Structures are given as structure tokens and as C-alpha cells.
PDB file of C-alpha atoms in Angstrom:
ATOM      1  CA  UNK L   1      21.815  -3.325  36.240  1.00 82.00           C
ATOM      2  CA  UNK L   2      24.774  -5.309  35.597  1.00 91.00           C
ATOM      3  CA  UNK L   3      28.129  -4.970  38.599  1.00 94.00           C
ATOM      4  CA  UNK L   4      31.301  -6.855  38.935  1.00 96.00           C
ATOM      5  CA  UNK L   5      33.336  -8.470  41.819  1.00 96.00           C
ATOM      6  CA  UNK L   6      37.261  -9.529  41.859  1.00 96.00           C
ATOM      7  CA  UNK L   7      37.343 -12.044  44.723  1.00 96.00           C
ATOM      8  CA  UNK L   8      41.253 -11.422  45.406  1.00 96.00           C
ATOM      9  CA  UNK L   9      42.470  -7.571  46.078  1.00 95.00           C
ATOM     10  CA  UNK L  10      45.982  -9.295  46.214  1.00 97.00           C
ATOM     11  CA  UNK L  11      47.175 -13.083  44.293  1.00 98.00           C
ATOM     12  CA  UNK L  12      50.940 -13.894  44.912  1.00 98.00           C
ATOM     13  CA  UNK L  13      52.926 -16.769  42.976  1.00 98.00           C
ATOM     14  CA  UNK L  14      55.630 -17.935  42.014  1.00 98.00           C
ATOM     15  CA  UNK L  15      57.169 -18.083  38.777  1.00 98.00           C
ATOM     16  CA  UNK L  16      56.291 -20.417  36.731  1.00 97.00           C
ATOM     17  CA  UNK L  17      53.483 -21.735  38.319  1.00 98.00           C
ATOM     18  CA  UNK L  18      49.981 -20.744  37.145  1.00 98.00           C
ATOM     19  CA  UNK L  19      48.157 -17.759  37.773  1.00 98.00           C
ATOM     20  CA  UNK L  20      44.860 -17.222  38.200  1.00 98.00           C
ATOM     21  CA  UNK L  21      42.403 -14.292  39.083  1.00 98.00           C
ATOM     22  CA  UNK L  22      38.877 -14.996  39.946  1.00 98.00           C
ATOM     23  CA  UNK L  23      36.243 -13.100  38.359  1.00 98.00           C
ATOM     24  CA  UNK L  24      32.728 -12.792  38.947  1.00 97.00           C
ATOM     25  CA  UNK L  25      30.072 -11.109  37.149  1.00 96.00           C
ATOM     26  CA  UNK L  26      25.875 -10.030  37.774  1.00 94.00           C
ATOM     27  CA  UNK L  27      23.243  -9.100  34.483  1.00 89.00           C
ATOM     28  CA  UNK L  28      20.017  -8.140  33.187  1.00 85.00           C
ATOM     29  CA  UNK L  29      21.782  -8.814  29.647  1.00 85.00           C
ATOM     30  CA  UNK L  30      23.577 -11.470  27.851  1.00 85.00           C
ATOM     31  CA  UNK L  31      26.779  -9.477  28.879  1.00 89.00           C
ATOM     32  CA  UNK L  32      30.542  -8.822  26.577  1.00 93.00           C
ATOM     33  CA  UNK L  33      33.388  -9.245  29.925  1.00 96.00           C
ATOM     34  CA  UNK L  34      37.046  -8.199  29.804  1.00 97.00           C
ATOM     35  CA  UNK L  35      39.755  -8.449  30.954  1.00 98.00           C
ATOM     36  CA  UNK L  36      43.210  -5.746  30.571  1.00 98.00           C
ATOM     37  CA  UNK L  37      46.190  -4.853  32.731  1.00 97.00           C
ATOM     38  CA  UNK L  38      47.926  -2.205  34.357  1.00 96.00           C
ATOM     39  CA  UNK L  39      51.571  -1.976  35.290  1.00 95.00           C
ATOM     40  CA  UNK L  40      52.433   1.174  37.595  1.00 91.00           C
ATOM     41  CA  UNK L  41      51.688   4.891  36.486  1.00 88.00           C
ATOM     42  CA  UNK L  42      50.458   3.388  32.663  1.00 92.00           C
ATOM     43  CA  UNK L  43      46.928   3.171  30.681  1.00 94.00           C
ATOM     44  CA  UNK L  44      45.193   0.252  30.959  1.00 95.00           C
ATOM     45  CA  UNK L  45      45.218  -2.866  27.573  1.00 96.00           C
ATOM     46  CA  UNK L  46      42.893  -5.166  26.719  1.00 96.00           C
ATOM     47  CA  UNK L  47      44.302  -8.949  27.426  1.00 97.00           C
ATOM     48  CA  UNK L  48      40.607 -10.245  25.967  1.00 96.00           C
ATOM     49  CA  UNK L  49      37.417  -9.836  25.380  1.00 95.00           C
ATOM     50  CA  UNK L  50      34.281 -12.043  25.062  1.00 93.00           C
ATOM     51  CA  UNK L  51      31.193 -11.237  23.204  1.00 85.00           C
ATOM     52  CA  UNK L  52      29.550 -14.304  23.088  1.00 77.00           C
ATOM     53  CA  UNK L  53      31.457 -16.058  20.887  1.00 76.00           C
ATOM     54  CA  UNK L  54      33.429 -19.132  22.494  1.00 84.00           C
ATOM     55  CA  UNK L  55      33.320 -19.029  25.307  1.00 89.00           C
ATOM     56  CA  UNK L  56      37.010 -19.817  26.286  1.00 94.00           C
ATOM     57  CA  UNK L  57      38.843 -16.937  25.089  1.00 95.00           C
ATOM     58  CA  UNK L  58      42.926 -16.363  24.243  1.00 95.00           C
ATOM     59  CA  UNK L  59      43.976 -13.637  24.990  1.00 95.00           C
ATOM     60  CA  UNK L  60      47.393 -11.771  24.047  1.00 95.00           C
ATOM     61  CA  UNK L  61      50.947 -12.960  26.813  1.00 95.00           C
ATOM     62  CA  UNK L  62      49.729 -16.022  27.315  1.00 97.00           C
ATOM     63  CA  UNK L  63      46.073 -15.519  29.284  1.00 98.00           C
ATOM     64  CA  UNK L  64      43.349 -16.881  28.669  1.00 97.00           C
ATOM     65  CA  UNK L  65      39.370 -16.708  30.472  1.00 97.00           C
ATOM     66  CA  UNK L  66      36.406 -18.475  30.341  1.00 95.00           C
ATOM     67  CA  UNK L  67      32.975 -17.709  30.564  1.00 94.00           C
ATOM     68  CA  UNK L  68      30.816 -20.030  32.604  1.00 94.00           C
ATOM     69  CA  UNK L  69      27.355 -18.602  32.052  1.00 91.00           C
ATOM     70  CA  UNK L  70      26.185 -21.079  34.977  1.00 92.00           C
ATOM     71  CA  UNK L  71      28.600 -20.072  37.168  1.00 94.00           C
ATOM     72  CA  UNK L  72      28.667 -16.307  36.439  1.00 94.00           C
ATOM     73  CA  UNK L  73      32.543 -16.581  36.596  1.00 96.00           C
ATOM     74  CA  UNK L  74      35.107 -15.409  34.228  1.00 97.00           C
ATOM     75  CA  UNK L  75      38.086 -16.061  35.636  1.00 98.00           C
ATOM     76  CA  UNK L  76      42.212 -15.622  34.124  1.00 98.00           C
ATOM     77  CA  UNK L  77      44.572 -17.634  33.892  1.00 98.00           C
ATOM     78  CA  UNK L  78      48.328 -18.266  32.559  1.00 98.00           C
ATOM     79  CA  UNK L  79      50.202 -21.705  33.745  1.00 97.00           C
ATOM     80  CA  UNK L  80      52.785 -19.999  33.855  1.00 98.00           C
ATOM     81  CA  UNK L  81      54.202 -16.817  35.531  1.00 98.00           C
ATOM     82  CA  UNK L  82      56.913 -14.812  34.690  1.00 97.00           C
ATOM     83  CA  UNK L  83      57.928 -12.090  35.956  1.00 97.00           C
ATOM     84  CA  UNK L  84      56.941  -9.539  33.495  1.00 96.00           C
ATOM     85  CA  UNK L  85      52.806 -10.423  34.173  1.00 97.00           C
ATOM     86  CA  UNK L  86      53.927  -8.535  37.938  1.00 97.00           C
ATOM     87  CA  UNK L  87      51.138  -6.089  37.692  1.00 97.00           C
ATOM     88  CA  UNK L  88      47.462  -4.549  38.414  1.00 97.00           C
ATOM     89  CA  UNK L  89      44.299  -6.804  35.676  1.00 97.00           C
ATOM     90  CA  UNK L  90      41.363  -5.255  35.472  1.00 97.00           C
ATOM     91  CA  UNK L  91      38.102  -7.737  35.363  1.00 97.00           C
ATOM     92  CA  UNK L  92      35.488  -5.447  33.529  1.00 96.00           C
ATOM     93  CA  UNK L  93      31.366  -5.840  31.931  1.00 95.00           C
ATOM     94  CA  UNK L  94      30.311  -3.979  29.763  1.00 93.00           C
ATOM     95  CA  UNK L  95      26.395  -3.491  27.772  1.00 90.00           C
ATOM     96  CA  UNK L  96      25.793  -1.228  24.485  1.00 85.00           C
ATOM     97  CA  UNK L  97      22.371  -0.619  24.294  1.00 82.00           C
ATOM     98  CA  UNK L  98      21.694   1.742  21.986  1.00 78.00           C
ATOM     99  CA  UNK L  99      24.507   3.129  20.624  1.00 76.00           C
ATOM    100  CA  UNK L 100      25.408   3.734  23.938  1.00 84.00           C
ATOM    101  CA  UNK L 101      28.029   1.978  26.666  1.00 89.00           C
ATOM    102  CA  UNK L 102      27.979   0.853  30.282  1.00 89.00           C
ATOM    103  CA  UNK L 103      30.512  -0.162  31.847  1.00 92.00           C
ATOM    104  CA  UNK L 104      31.469  -1.604  35.009  1.00 93.00           C
ATOM    105  CA  UNK L 105      34.540  -2.352  36.459  1.00 94.00           C
ATOM    106  CA  UNK L 106      35.953  -4.577  38.860  1.00 95.00           C
ATOM    107  CA  UNK L 107      38.086  -3.309  42.049  1.00 94.00           C
ATOM    108  CA  UNK L 108      41.285  -5.303  40.804  1.00 95.00           C
ATOM    109  CA  UNK L 109      44.008  -7.367  41.631  1.00 96.00           C
ATOM    110  CA  UNK L 110      47.714  -6.863  42.653  1.00 96.00           C
ATOM    111  CA  UNK L 111      49.428 -10.001  40.867  1.00 98.00           C
ATOM    112  CA  UNK L 112      52.694 -10.312  42.853  1.00 98.00           C
ATOM    113  CA  UNK L 113      55.488 -12.960  40.867  1.00 98.00           C
ATOM    114  CA  UNK L 114      57.776 -14.318  42.756  1.00 97.00           C
ATOM    115  CA  UNK L 115      61.212 -14.998  41.201  1.00 95.00           C
TER     116      UNK L 115
ATOM    117  CA  UNK Z   1      50.738   4.981  15.592  1.00 56.00           C
ATOM    118  CA  UNK Z   2      47.238   5.373  15.972  1.00 66.00           C
ATOM    119  CA  UNK Z   3      46.491   5.507  19.919  1.00 93.00           C
ATOM    120  CA  UNK Z   4      45.666   7.664  22.546  1.00 96.00           C
ATOM    121  CA  UNK Z   5      47.511  11.216  24.544  1.00 96.00           C
ATOM    122  CA  UNK Z   6      47.443  12.647  27.429  1.00 97.00           C
ATOM    123  CA  UNK Z   7      49.437  15.654  28.922  1.00 95.00           C
ATOM    124  CA  UNK Z   8      50.906  16.127  29.982  1.00 95.00           C
ATOM    125  CA  UNK Z   9      52.180  13.215  33.251  1.00 95.00           C
ATOM    126  CA  UNK Z  10      51.827  14.920  35.856  1.00 95.00           C
ATOM    127  CA  UNK Z  11      50.534  17.800  37.438  1.00 94.00           C
ATOM    128  CA  UNK Z  12      50.686  20.246  40.021  1.00 92.00           C
ATOM    129  CA  UNK Z  13      48.141  22.449  41.700  1.00 90.00           C
ATOM    130  CA  UNK Z  14      48.042  24.641  44.118  1.00 89.00           C
ATOM    131  CA  UNK Z  15      45.037  25.802  45.874  1.00 85.00           C
ATOM    132  CA  UNK Z  16      41.907  27.570  44.171  1.00 86.00           C
ATOM    133  CA  UNK Z  17      42.993  26.698  40.523  1.00 92.00           C
ATOM    134  CA  UNK Z  18      42.079  25.475  37.705  1.00 95.00           C
ATOM    135  CA  UNK Z  19      43.427  22.919  35.537  1.00 95.00           C
ATOM    136  CA  UNK Z  20      43.239  21.134  31.314  1.00 97.00           C
ATOM    137  CA  UNK Z  21      44.101  17.859  31.351  1.00 97.00           C
ATOM    138  CA  UNK Z  22      44.535  17.398  27.329  1.00 98.00           C
ATOM    139  CA  UNK Z  23      43.503  13.543  25.973  1.00 98.00           C
ATOM    140  CA  UNK Z  24      43.683  13.878  22.524  1.00 97.00           C
ATOM    141  CA  UNK Z  25      43.272  10.986  19.482  1.00 97.00           C
ATOM    142  CA  UNK Z  26      43.747   9.997  16.233  1.00 96.00           C
ATOM    143  CA  UNK Z  27      41.281   6.634  16.096  1.00 95.00           C
ATOM    144  CA  UNK Z  28      39.058   8.402  14.678  1.00 94.00           C
ATOM    145  CA  UNK Z  29      36.346   7.184  17.058  1.00 95.00           C
ATOM    146  CA  UNK Z  30      33.128   8.518  18.321  1.00 94.00           C
ATOM    147  CA  UNK Z  31      33.025   8.096  22.124  1.00 95.00           C
ATOM    148  CA  UNK Z  32      35.124   9.430  24.352  1.00 97.00           C
ATOM    149  CA  UNK Z  33      35.822   8.816  28.229  1.00 97.00           C
ATOM    150  CA  UNK Z  34      37.583  10.315  31.773  1.00 98.00           C
ATOM    151  CA  UNK Z  35      37.974   7.995  34.419  1.00 97.00           C
ATOM    152  CA  UNK Z  36      39.649   9.148  37.600  1.00 97.00           C
ATOM    153  CA  UNK Z  37      41.190   5.809  39.246  1.00 96.00           C
ATOM    154  CA  UNK Z  38      41.946   6.184  43.245  1.00 93.00           C
ATOM    155  CA  UNK Z  39      43.638   2.731  45.055  1.00 84.00           C
ATOM    156  CA  UNK Z  40      41.697  -0.182  46.073  1.00 78.00           C
ATOM    157  CA  UNK Z  41      38.808   0.989  44.267  1.00 81.00           C
ATOM    158  CA  UNK Z  42      38.592   1.091  40.495  1.00 85.00           C
ATOM    159  CA  UNK Z  43      38.066   3.761  37.868  1.00 93.00           C
ATOM    160  CA  UNK Z  44      35.183   5.750  38.003  1.00 95.00           C
ATOM    161  CA  UNK Z  45      33.868   7.280  35.683  1.00 95.00           C
ATOM    162  CA  UNK Z  46      33.762  10.880  35.400  1.00 97.00           C
ATOM    163  CA  UNK Z  47      32.382  12.318  31.974  1.00 97.00           C
ATOM    164  CA  UNK Z  48      31.879  11.072  28.483  1.00 96.00           C
ATOM    165  CA  UNK Z  49      30.745  11.763  25.434  1.00 96.00           C
ATOM    166  CA  UNK Z  50      29.348  10.016  21.725  1.00 94.00           C
ATOM    167  CA  UNK Z  51      29.814  12.145  19.823  1.00 93.00           C
ATOM    168  CA  UNK Z  52      30.907  15.569  18.651  1.00 95.00           C
ATOM    169  CA  UNK Z  53      29.854  19.324  20.927  1.00 95.00           C
ATOM    170  CA  UNK Z  54      27.553  16.247  23.043  1.00 95.00           C
ATOM    171  CA  UNK Z  55      28.587  14.894  26.910  1.00 96.00           C
ATOM    172  CA  UNK Z  56      27.112  13.676  29.570  1.00 95.00           C
ATOM    173  CA  UNK Z  57      28.044  13.402  33.248  1.00 96.00           C
ATOM    174  CA  UNK Z  58      29.042   9.999  35.080  1.00 95.00           C
ATOM    175  CA  UNK Z  59      28.858   9.135  38.776  1.00 93.00           C
ATOM    176  CA  UNK Z  60      31.751  11.468  40.120  1.00 96.00           C
ATOM    177  CA  UNK Z  61      31.216  14.561  37.452  1.00 97.00           C
ATOM    178  CA  UNK Z  62      30.480  17.503  40.401  1.00 96.00           C
ATOM    179  CA  UNK Z  63      34.336  20.082  40.846  1.00 96.00           C
ATOM    180  CA  UNK Z  64      35.056  18.134  36.596  1.00 97.00           C
ATOM    181  CA  UNK Z  65      33.564  19.580  33.679  1.00 97.00           C
ATOM    182  CA  UNK Z  66      34.892  18.570  29.444  1.00 98.00           C
ATOM    183  CA  UNK Z  67      33.937  20.413  26.564  1.00 97.00           C
ATOM    184  CA  UNK Z  68      34.121  18.085  23.135  1.00 97.00           C
ATOM    185  CA  UNK Z  69      34.849  21.463  20.493  1.00 97.00           C
ATOM    186  CA  UNK Z  70      36.649  18.227  18.232  1.00 97.00           C
ATOM    187  CA  UNK Z  71      36.262  14.687  17.727  1.00 97.00           C
ATOM    188  CA  UNK Z  72      39.641  13.965  18.128  1.00 97.00           C
ATOM    189  CA  UNK Z  73      40.017  15.904  21.933  1.00 98.00           C
ATOM    190  CA  UNK Z  74      38.420  15.445  24.722  1.00 98.00           C
ATOM    191  CA  UNK Z  75      39.644  18.027  27.743  1.00 98.00           C
ATOM    192  CA  UNK Z  76      39.175  17.607  31.441  1.00 98.00           C
ATOM    193  CA  UNK Z  77      39.656  20.597  33.118  1.00 97.00           C
ATOM    194  CA  UNK Z  78      39.783  20.010  37.391  1.00 96.00           C
ATOM    195  CA  UNK Z  79      38.253  22.773  39.477  1.00 95.00           C
ATOM    196  CA  UNK Z  80      38.437  24.587  42.376  1.00 91.00           C
ATOM    197  CA  UNK Z  81      35.275  23.335  43.437  1.00 89.00           C
ATOM    198  CA  UNK Z  82      37.027  19.942  43.320  1.00 90.00           C
ATOM    199  CA  UNK Z  83      38.248  19.757  46.133  1.00 88.00           C
ATOM    200  CA  UNK Z  84      40.100  16.744  46.437  1.00 91.00           C
ATOM    201  CA  UNK Z  85      41.399  15.504  43.393  1.00 93.00           C
ATOM    202  CA  UNK Z  86      44.484  13.802  43.577  1.00 94.00           C
ATOM    203  CA  UNK Z  87      44.522  10.808  41.571  1.00 96.00           C
ATOM    204  CA  UNK Z  88      45.336   9.165  38.372  1.00 96.00           C
ATOM    205  CA  UNK Z  89      42.785  10.549  35.626  1.00 97.00           C
ATOM    206  CA  UNK Z  90      42.845   8.069  32.394  1.00 97.00           C
ATOM    207  CA  UNK Z  91      41.480   9.391  28.848  1.00 97.00           C
ATOM    208  CA  UNK Z  92      39.647   6.681  26.916  1.00 97.00           C
ATOM    209  CA  UNK Z  93      37.595   6.208  23.510  1.00 97.00           C
ATOM    210  CA  UNK Z  94      36.095   3.922  21.264  1.00 95.00           C
ATOM    211  CA  UNK Z  95      33.748   3.460  18.604  1.00 90.00           C
ATOM    212  CA  UNK Z  96      30.396   3.679  17.906  1.00 84.00           C
ATOM    213  CA  UNK Z  97      29.589  -0.346  17.470  1.00 82.00           C
ATOM    214  CA  UNK Z  98      32.171  -1.513  20.019  1.00 87.00           C
ATOM    215  CA  UNK Z  99      32.439  -2.245  22.693  1.00 90.00           C
ATOM    216  CA  UNK Z 100      36.153  -2.096  23.472  1.00 93.00           C
ATOM    217  CA  UNK Z 101      37.505   1.149  25.089  1.00 95.00           C
ATOM    218  CA  UNK Z 102      41.453   2.213  24.145  1.00 96.00           C
ATOM    219  CA  UNK Z 103      43.881   3.924  27.026  1.00 96.00           C
ATOM    220  CA  UNK Z 104      45.437   6.537  26.792  1.00 96.00           C
ATOM    221  CA  UNK Z 105      48.933   6.219  29.490  1.00 96.00           C
ATOM    222  CA  UNK Z 106      47.305   8.681  32.187  1.00 96.00           C
ATOM    223  CA  UNK Z 107      47.610  11.766  33.848  1.00 97.00           C
ATOM    224  CA  UNK Z 108      48.759  12.841  37.461  1.00 96.00           C
ATOM    225  CA  UNK Z 109      47.516  14.800  39.897  1.00 95.00           C
ATOM    226  CA  UNK Z 110      48.687  17.105  42.394  1.00 93.00           C
ATOM    227  CA  UNK Z 111      47.776  19.743  44.885  1.00 88.00           C
ATOM    228  CA  UNK Z 112      50.578  21.082  45.812  1.00 84.00           C
TER     229      UNK Z 112
END
């Protein structure tokens, strides 16, 4: 069984300040973890993914996430928020077995960036 | 350009009408997915297909149907049995050995 919890439905930051979006997961196996970003009325775009290599994962647009097995967390961070970062972010847990994928999406965190 | 296209961007359905949402990919991906997105609920899986001529129900398949006659195409039909179809519909695909899903731009379905 697997699940994912995004701890904040809304996060508001000032432009130029750090961003922290929190994600906790549960999985009976070693999961792969993803962060996607979605701008209004658009599809999901991959930000970064963890697939059991380095625990600190760097993604696009200055985002990074750290896989912490002991805390079952995969929080997304960015040192300095930009207005264009305002969007909804989804944490995703995935398991691939025999070619079949079980994927579970979090409920999303809306990031507001205040000028 | 390689990618996933969905059409139309907006679709209006009348009571008792079936409508079909298009999803096409030129990424040569084997697996394709349909998700429904409602505010505050994340994405929920409707149907998926691992390979041509094969598809499986997801978590909320009732009132929907699909076909997979070609590798690059995975259309979704919203039938009149789906009583609450208003939502944003997303199509995705991935390679058979990979875990990353790539998403189309979505179709918003509204009921008249």
C-alpha cells in the first residue's frame, strides 16, 4: 500500500523569500517520488524526481527536494521565490512492478507569491 | 516537437449526450492514462492502457469508456451515465520501463 500527504493546501510567500512545500509519503516498498507543477488550466509539468540515487534531487527552475527515509518526507524547496512560481504543486509516489505502475497523487499545494 | 496533445481545450455536454475527448502522443510511449481533476482532490485515475488493444479500469471508471486501437491514441468517452462530468481531464503517457508520466494540456468539460 502507498499514500502521500501534502501537509499544506495553501502556502503564501513574499517574492525573494524561500519556499518550502511539505510532502510525507507511506510505502511498503522503496518508492519513486516526484514533484509536478501545474499552472492554471494547464497540464502537469515534471519538476524533479527521486529514484533511489542521490537523496538530494535538483530540478528545473531552481527547485530541489530531499528524500529523507527516516522521516518519510520529500519536501520541495527553493531559495528565492519568483512571481512565476505561483502555481499548484503535486507530490507523487510511484511503484513499478512487472511493468505496471501504481501511482498516487497528493491533493496539491497552491503556492501564492506576494510581490 | 514530441509531446501529448489533447483536444478540444473546452467541451460542453448536454444532458444525455456522450462526448469524446481526444488524446494523442508522438513520444512512442506504450502506456497511457486518463485522469480526472476536481478542486482540492488531486488527480484520480479513470482508465489506463499498458499496450495497444488493452486497457484497465482505474479508481473511478464508472460512466466512462476508452479504446486503444493505435499506440499513439487513447480517446476517452464520457457517457450519459456519468452524472457529474464537470471536471478537468488530463491524459498522460510513459515508456514501458520508466516511471515518469508526461501530461497533456488538459480538456475542461462543462455541462450545459
